[in-house]
Amino acid sequence: MKKRVTIQDLAKELNTTPSTISRALKNHPAISKSMKKKVVDLAKERNYQINALAAGLRIGKSKTIGVIVPRINRDFFSNVIAGVEDMAFENGYNVVICQTHDKVAKERQHLNTLISSGVSGILVSVGLETNNFDHFDEVKRLGIPLIFFDRVAEQSDVNKIQNNDKAGAYKAVVHLIDNGYKRIAHFAGPDYLNVYKDRKEGYLDALRDYNIEIEEELIIESDLKVESGRVSMKQLIELPNPPDAVFSASDYSALGALLYLDEMGIDVPNQIGVVGYSNENFTALISPSLTSVNQHGMEIGRYAAKVFFEEINDQQKSLIPRTIVLDPELIIRASSVRK
Amino acid sequence: MKKRVTIQDLAKELNTTPSTISRALKNHPAISKSMKKKVVDLAKERNYQINALAAGLRIGKSKTIGVIVPRINRDFFSNVIAGVEDMAFENGYNVVICQTHDKVAKERQHLNTLISSGVSGILVSVGLETNNFDHFDEVKRLGIPLIFFDRVAEQSDVNKIQNNDKAGAYKAVVHLIDNGYKRIAHFAGPDYLNVYKDRKEGYLDALRDYNIEIEEELIIESDLKVESGRVSMKQLIELPNPPDAVFSASDYSALGALLYLDEMGIDVPNQIGVVGYSNENFTALISPSLTSVNQHGMEIGRYAAKVFFEEINDQQKSLIPRTIVLDPELIIRASSVRK
DNA sequence: CTGAAAGCGCTAACAT
DNA sequence: ATGTTAGCGCTTTCAG
């Protein structure tokens, strides 16, 4: 168990000073080629790793981006993270991933830790519980670049990368209408989260545009988990006049509906059509495969990171907060196309 | 954009010194109750967050555990991470999550970053590509606690938390035999990863114990992805004498097999039985639901973290490396039970 | 019970 | 092209 080697150790070995080592390692223009080579070679030989704590303390922050997501085992979020990691790596930054399990308390805690550890920026998709954004004030006060993605804060003065959820939902519902479905139900999420509110609006818009009557009893709000989908579907089926299609704001609740319909022996897509949201991996793998809306997680992640790098590269801090909206894509599968 | 408040700021406000503030915040016994209260209250009021970089530099490491996994969007790994996070939180530690996408290069990179950033310990499940463990030498040389889990290094002098993959596989295959299947194929992973080697051995042991002939042509090695499962299943079905069951070392390749069989109109479980491995969420959600082996990710994570805390709490460093083996559980579902 | 002072390893102005 | 020096914010010995 040896001590780690520092730039002082390298300096001593080469009869020079820490400054020179530091500069050589950073490829500073004022250092001679020969010296750079000597330093780099020795560093490799001695297995030198920079002490990020010391460097970070010195320059006031670490070359790290914090990403906060509700859960890491969702395909959408893991794609976003992969996108962020790509961009970060290209720019020599590290990514620290935090999951909140949809709890505000965890969100707060992670935020504090990230601030404590001197991250250069924070990318966040807020949790289901989060309907108040005070805890982000400190981040902004400290001038740490803050970028929201997917589930975004309602404040206007922050950077946001969003999906056009309204358009995605609209496409989904129009697709159902085009396939001859007449009474389309909707599994909605909590209204205070932009994504669910927008998906509901897209649904309503489509019905209006096609002169289909909106029926409140066909709109069911829940936590959108598998079990809720099952329960909601049961509730719909037991209606005196049940719907012939469902547009769910989540693939998970759509899956619950499919499972319930399968148990009941109701044919999907011929008796009832189903469309989900998010294009989770499993949507392609189940039977019938589930039509869903792809949100391009990877691109969202890359954009979020891109906005971060623009923020830190802008010396004049003249950038005004931007909102980038990406158009989602409807992936048509078996669950919504009648034979 | 104000500067962050430091313990000096607090000290000035209370007409005392940084030492006192530092001690008060850490609940040092030598500080008076009244002083502690004053300090804690002011810290809260001023929104003080410790500078983890400075603290870390001072004490030579940060209160952080690094976790390296192949991918974060696998249910097993995300459960492990949740387990680690639980234990870490209870002990005031943070967790940084790194994913390698099964690439050794990424594994190296993350390892270096974690060392650089002064993590107190590293928990790792190695990637598919990793068949050499030199890059972990530096971690050990520096005396950083290193704990392998699930996919572990072959070295003997490291801490390991493993599943008893041999036993899990054995249970799975015996279950198939009990259900009347006679010719059981196996989708195997690369032999240099302990988990796949052990699963194969469990498969072979079960066949031997029940006097079933081992046929090399029924053992197919692949990367165990969905597509490989499909291809392997096709290969098996086209055999002059095809098997009547498959034990797959991965749920993903098992899924590929199910999809192919469905396309071919072959009935599962009546014509062919299928068992997967890892108990991914989707196994319960597809039709037919997939029998699989549950590896208790959460417990693995908690154990790994527990071993880490034991390591750092042992002043004499007298602890010898341990191997903890957990017994997995067979979850019987529709894909392997003939009607 | 509290204070003074040193130093963790690195960076970057300011020399030379 | 390289060296000198100060200091980032914290912890901790040693002193009182």
CSV table of C-alpha atoms in Angstrom, one decimal, chain A residues 52-292:
chain,number,residue,atom,x,y,z
A,52,ALA,CA,-9.0,15.6,-8.8
A,53,LEU,CA,-9.8,16.8,-5.3
A,54,ALA,CA,-6.7,19.1,-5.2
A,55,ALA,CA,-7.2,20.3,-8.7
A,56,GLY,CA,-10.9,20.9,-8.1
A,57,LEU,CA,-10.3,22.8,-4.9
A,58,ARG,CA,-7.8,25.0,-6.7
A,59,ILE,CA,-9.9,25.9,-9.6
A,60,GLY,CA,-13.1,26.0,-7.6
A,61,LYS,CA,-14.9,23.1,-9.2
A,62,SER,CA,-14.4,19.7,-10.7
A,63,LYS,CA,-14.7,18.6,-14.3
A,64,THR,CA,-17.8,16.7,-13.6
A,65,ILE,CA,-21.4,16.9,-14.7
A,66,GLY,CA,-24.1,15.7,-12.3
A,67,VAL,CA,-27.2,14.0,-13.8
A,68,ILE,CA,-30.2,13.5,-11.6
A,69,VAL,CA,-33.0,11.2,-12.9
A,70,PRO,CA,-36.0,9.5,-11.2
A,71,ARG,CA,-34.7,6.0,-12.0
A,72,ILE,CA,-31.8,4.6,-13.9
A,73,ASN,CA,-33.5,1.4,-15.0
A,74,ARG,CA,-35.9,3.1,-17.5
A,75,ASP,CA,-34.7,2.7,-21.0
A,76,PHE,CA,-35.5,6.3,-21.8
A,77,PHE,CA,-33.3,7.6,-18.9
A,78,SER,CA,-30.5,5.2,-19.5
A,79,ASN,CA,-30.4,6.4,-23.1
A,80,VAL,CA,-30.3,10.0,-22.0
A,81,ILE,CA,-27.5,9.1,-19.6
A,82,ALA,CA,-25.6,7.3,-22.4
A,83,GLY,CA,-26.0,10.5,-24.6
A,84,VAL,CA,-24.7,12.7,-21.8
A,85,GLU,CA,-21.7,10.3,-21.2
A,86,ASP,CA,-20.8,10.5,-24.8
A,87,MET,CA,-20.6,14.2,-25.0
A,88,ALA,CA,-19.0,14.5,-21.6
A,89,PHE,CA,-16.3,12.0,-22.6
A,90,GLU,CA,-15.5,13.9,-25.8
A,91,ASN,CA,-14.9,17.0,-23.7
A,92,GLY,CA,-12.9,15.4,-20.9
A,93,TYR,CA,-15.7,15.6,-18.3
A,94,ASN,CA,-17.0,12.9,-16.0
A,95,VAL,CA,-20.6,12.2,-15.3
A,96,VAL,CA,-22.0,11.3,-11.9
A,97,ILE,CA,-25.4,9.7,-12.0
A,98,CYS,CA,-27.9,10.1,-9.2
A,99,GLN,CA,-31.3,8.5,-8.9
A,100,THR,CA,-34.1,9.9,-6.8
A,101,HIS,CA,-36.6,7.1,-7.0
A,102,ASP,CA,-39.1,9.9,-7.6
A,103,LYS,CA,-38.6,11.3,-4.1
A,104,VAL,CA,-38.1,15.0,-3.6
A,105,ALA,CA,-36.0,14.3,-0.4
A,106,LYS,CA,-33.5,12.4,-2.5
A,107,GLU,CA,-33.6,15.1,-5.1
A,108,ARG,CA,-32.6,17.6,-2.5
A,109,GLN,CA,-30.0,15.4,-1.1
A,110,HIS,CA,-28.4,14.7,-4.4
A,111,LEU,CA,-28.5,18.4,-5.3
A,112,ASN,CA,-26.6,19.2,-2.1
A,113,THR,CA,-24.0,16.5,-2.7
A,114,LEU,CA,-23.4,17.7,-6.2
A,115,ILE,CA,-23.0,21.2,-5.0
A,116,SER,CA,-20.6,20.1,-2.3
A,117,SER,CA,-18.6,18.1,-4.6
A,118,GLY,CA,-18.2,21.0,-6.9
A,119,VAL,CA,-19.8,19.8,-10.1
A,120,SER,CA,-19.5,22.1,-13.1
A,121,GLY,CA,-23.1,21.6,-14.0
A,122,ILE,CA,-26.3,19.8,-13.2
A,123,LEU,CA,-28.7,18.1,-15.6
A,124,VAL,CA,-32.0,17.0,-14.1
A,125,SER,CA,-35.3,15.4,-14.8
A,126,VAL,CA,-37.5,15.9,-11.8
A,127,GLY,CA,-39.4,13.2,-9.9
A,128,LEU,CA,-43.1,12.5,-9.8
A,129,GLU,CA,-43.3,14.1,-6.3
A,130,THR,CA,-41.7,17.3,-7.3
A,131,ASN,CA,-44.2,20.1,-7.7
A,132,ASN,CA,-42.1,22.9,-6.3
A,133,PHE,CA,-38.7,24.0,-7.4
A,134,ASP,CA,-37.3,26.0,-4.6
A,135,HIS,CA,-34.5,23.5,-4.0
A,136,PHE,CA,-33.0,24.5,-7.4
A,137,ASP,CA,-32.6,28.1,-6.4
A,138,GLU,CA,-29.3,27.5,-4.6
A,139,VAL,CA,-27.9,26.0,-7.8
A,140,LYS,CA,-28.8,29.0,-9.8
A,141,ARG,CA,-27.6,31.4,-7.1
A,142,LEU,CA,-24.2,29.8,-7.2
A,143,GLY,CA,-24.1,30.2,-11.0
A,144,ILE,CA,-23.9,26.5,-11.6
A,145,PRO,CA,-25.3,25.7,-15.1
A,146,LEU,CA,-28.6,23.9,-14.6
A,147,ILE,CA,-30.4,22.2,-17.4
A,148,PHE,CA,-33.7,20.4,-17.1
A,149,PHE,CA,-34.8,17.7,-19.5
A,150,ASP,CA,-37.9,15.7,-20.1
A,151,ARG,CA,-39.7,16.4,-16.9
A,152,VAL,CA,-38.9,20.1,-16.5
A,153,ALA,CA,-39.5,22.9,-14.1
A,154,GLU,CA,-42.3,25.3,-14.9
A,155,GLN,CA,-40.0,28.3,-14.3
A,156,SER,CA,-39.2,30.2,-17.5
A,157,ASP,CA,-35.7,31.3,-16.8
A,158,VAL,CA,-34.0,27.9,-17.0
A,159,ASN,CA,-32.6,25.8,-19.8
A,160,LYS,CA,-34.9,23.0,-20.9
A,161,ILE,CA,-34.6,20.1,-23.3
A,162,GLN,CA,-38.1,18.8,-23.9
A,163,ASN,CA,-39.9,16.4,-26.0
A,164,ASN,CA,-43.0,17.8,-27.7
A,165,ASP,CA,-45.2,15.6,-25.7
A,166,LYS,CA,-48.3,17.2,-27.1
A,167,ALA,CA,-47.3,16.4,-30.6
A,168,GLY,CA,-46.4,12.9,-29.7
A,169,ALA,CA,-49.7,12.3,-28.0
A,170,TYR,CA,-51.5,13.9,-30.9
A,171,LYS,CA,-49.8,11.6,-33.4
A,172,ALA,CA,-50.7,8.6,-31.3
A,173,VAL,CA,-54.4,9.4,-31.0
A,174,VAL,CA,-54.7,10.4,-34.7
A,175,HIS,CA,-53.1,7.0,-35.5
A,176,LEU,CA,-55.8,5.3,-33.5
A,177,ILE,CA,-58.5,7.3,-35.2
A,178,ASP,CA,-57.1,6.5,-38.6
A,179,ASN,CA,-57.3,2.9,-37.7
A,180,GLY,CA,-61.0,3.1,-37.1
A,181,TYR,CA,-61.1,3.3,-33.4
A,182,LYS,CA,-64.1,5.5,-32.3
A,183,ARG,CA,-64.0,5.8,-28.5
A,184,ILE,CA,-60.5,6.4,-27.2
A,185,ALA,CA,-59.7,6.4,-23.5
A,186,HIS,CA,-56.7,8.0,-21.9
A,187,PHE,CA,-54.5,6.9,-19.0
A,188,ALA,CA,-53.2,10.2,-17.7
A,189,GLY,CA,-50.4,11.0,-15.2
A,190,PRO,CA,-50.4,13.8,-12.6
A,191,ASP,CA,-51.2,17.2,-14.2
A,192,TYR,CA,-48.4,19.1,-12.4
A,193,LEU,CA,-45.8,17.3,-14.5
A,194,ASN,CA,-45.5,19.0,-17.8
A,195,VAL,CA,-45.0,15.7,-19.7
A,196,TYR,CA,-48.3,14.3,-18.6
A,197,LYS,CA,-50.2,17.5,-18.9
A,198,ASP,CA,-49.0,17.9,-22.5
A,199,ARG,CA,-49.8,14.3,-23.4
A,200,LYS,CA,-53.3,14.8,-22.2
A,201,GLU,CA,-53.6,18.0,-24.2
A,202,GLY,CA,-52.4,16.3,-27.3
A,203,TYR,CA,-55.0,13.6,-26.7
A,204,LEU,CA,-57.8,16.2,-26.2
A,205,ASP,CA,-56.7,18.2,-29.3
A,206,ALA,CA,-56.8,15.2,-31.5
A,207,LEU,CA,-60.3,14.3,-30.4
A,208,ARG,CA,-61.5,17.9,-30.9
A,209,ASP,CA,-59.9,18.1,-34.4
A,210,TYR,CA,-61.7,15.0,-35.4
A,211,ASN,CA,-65.0,16.0,-33.8
A,212,ILE,CA,-65.0,13.2,-31.3
A,213,GLU,CA,-66.8,13.9,-28.1
A,214,ILE,CA,-64.6,14.1,-25.0
A,215,GLU,CA,-65.9,11.9,-22.2
A,216,GLU,CA,-64.5,12.5,-18.7
A,217,GLU,CA,-65.1,9.0,-17.7
A,218,LEU,CA,-62.7,7.8,-20.3
A,219,ILE,CA,-59.8,9.8,-18.8
A,220,ILE,CA,-58.3,8.0,-15.8
A,221,GLU,CA,-55.5,9.5,-13.8
A,222,SER,CA,-53.0,7.3,-12.0
A,223,ASP,CA,-49.4,6.7,-11.2
A,224,LEU,CA,-49.1,4.8,-14.5
A,225,LYS,CA,-47.6,1.7,-13.2
A,226,VAL,CA,-48.3,-1.8,-14.5
A,227,GLU,CA,-50.8,-2.5,-11.8
A,228,SER,CA,-52.6,0.8,-12.3
A,229,GLY,CA,-53.0,0.1,-15.9
A,230,ARG,CA,-54.6,-3.2,-15.1
A,231,VAL,CA,-57.0,-1.5,-12.6
A,232,SER,CA,-57.8,1.3,-15.0
A,233,MET,CA,-58.5,-1.1,-17.8
A,234,LYS,CA,-60.9,-3.1,-15.7
A,235,GLN,CA,-62.7,0.1,-14.7
A,236,LEU,CA,-63.1,1.0,-18.4
A,237,ILE,CA,-64.2,-2.4,-19.5
A,238,GLU,CA,-66.9,-2.4,-16.9
A,239,LEU,CA,-68.4,0.8,-18.1
A,240,PRO,CA,-71.9,0.6,-19.7
A,241,ASN,CA,-70.3,1.8,-22.9
A,242,PRO,CA,-66.7,0.8,-22.8
A,243,PRO,CA,-64.0,2.4,-25.2
A,244,ASP,CA,-62.5,0.6,-28.1
A,245,ALA,CA,-59.0,2.0,-27.7
A,246,VAL,CA,-56.7,3.3,-25.0
A,247,PHE,CA,-53.9,5.9,-25.3
A,248,SER,CA,-51.7,5.5,-22.3
A,249,ALA,CA,-49.2,8.1,-21.2
A,250,SER,CA,-46.9,5.3,-20.1
A,251,ASP,CA,-45.8,2.0,-21.6
A,252,TYR,CA,-46.1,0.4,-18.1
A,253,SER,CA,-49.8,1.2,-17.6
A,254,ALA,CA,-50.4,0.2,-21.3
A,255,LEU,CA,-48.8,-3.1,-20.4
A,256,GLY,CA,-51.1,-3.5,-17.5
A,257,ALA,CA,-54.0,-3.0,-19.8
A,258,LEU,CA,-52.7,-5.6,-22.2
A,259,LEU,CA,-52.3,-8.1,-19.5
A,260,TYR,CA,-55.8,-7.5,-18.2
A,261,LEU,CA,-57.3,-7.7,-21.7
A,262,ASP,CA,-55.4,-10.9,-22.3
A,263,GLU,CA,-56.8,-12.4,-19.1
A,264,MET,CA,-60.3,-11.4,-20.1
A,265,GLY,CA,-59.9,-12.9,-23.5
A,266,ILE,CA,-60.4,-9.6,-25.2
A,267,ASP,CA,-58.5,-9.4,-28.5
A,268,VAL,CA,-56.0,-6.7,-29.1
A,269,PRO,CA,-55.9,-4.9,-31.5
A,270,ASN,CA,-59.2,-6.2,-33.1
A,271,GLN,CA,-61.5,-5.5,-30.2
A,272,ILE,CA,-59.5,-2.9,-28.4
A,273,GLY,CA,-56.5,-0.9,-29.6
A,274,VAL,CA,-53.7,0.2,-27.3
A,275,VAL,CA,-50.9,2.7,-27.6
A,276,GLY,CA,-48.3,3.4,-25.0
A,277,TYR,CA,-45.6,6.1,-24.5
A,278,SER,CA,-41.8,6.1,-24.2
A,279,ASN,CA,-40.9,3.1,-26.4
A,280,GLU,CA,-39.4,1.1,-23.6
A,281,ASN,CA,-37.5,-1.9,-24.8
A,282,PHE,CA,-40.2,-4.4,-23.8
A,283,THR,CA,-42.8,-2.8,-26.1
A,284,ALA,CA,-41.1,-4.5,-29.0
A,285,LEU,CA,-40.8,-7.8,-27.1
A,286,ILE,CA,-44.3,-8.5,-25.9
A,287,SER,CA,-47.1,-10.0,-27.8
A,288,PRO,CA,-48.9,-8.2,-29.2
A,289,SER,CA,-46.1,-5.8,-29.6
A,290,LEU,CA,-47.1,-2.4,-28.3
A,291,THR,CA,-47.3,0.8,-30.4
A,292,SER,CA,-45.5,3.5,-28.6
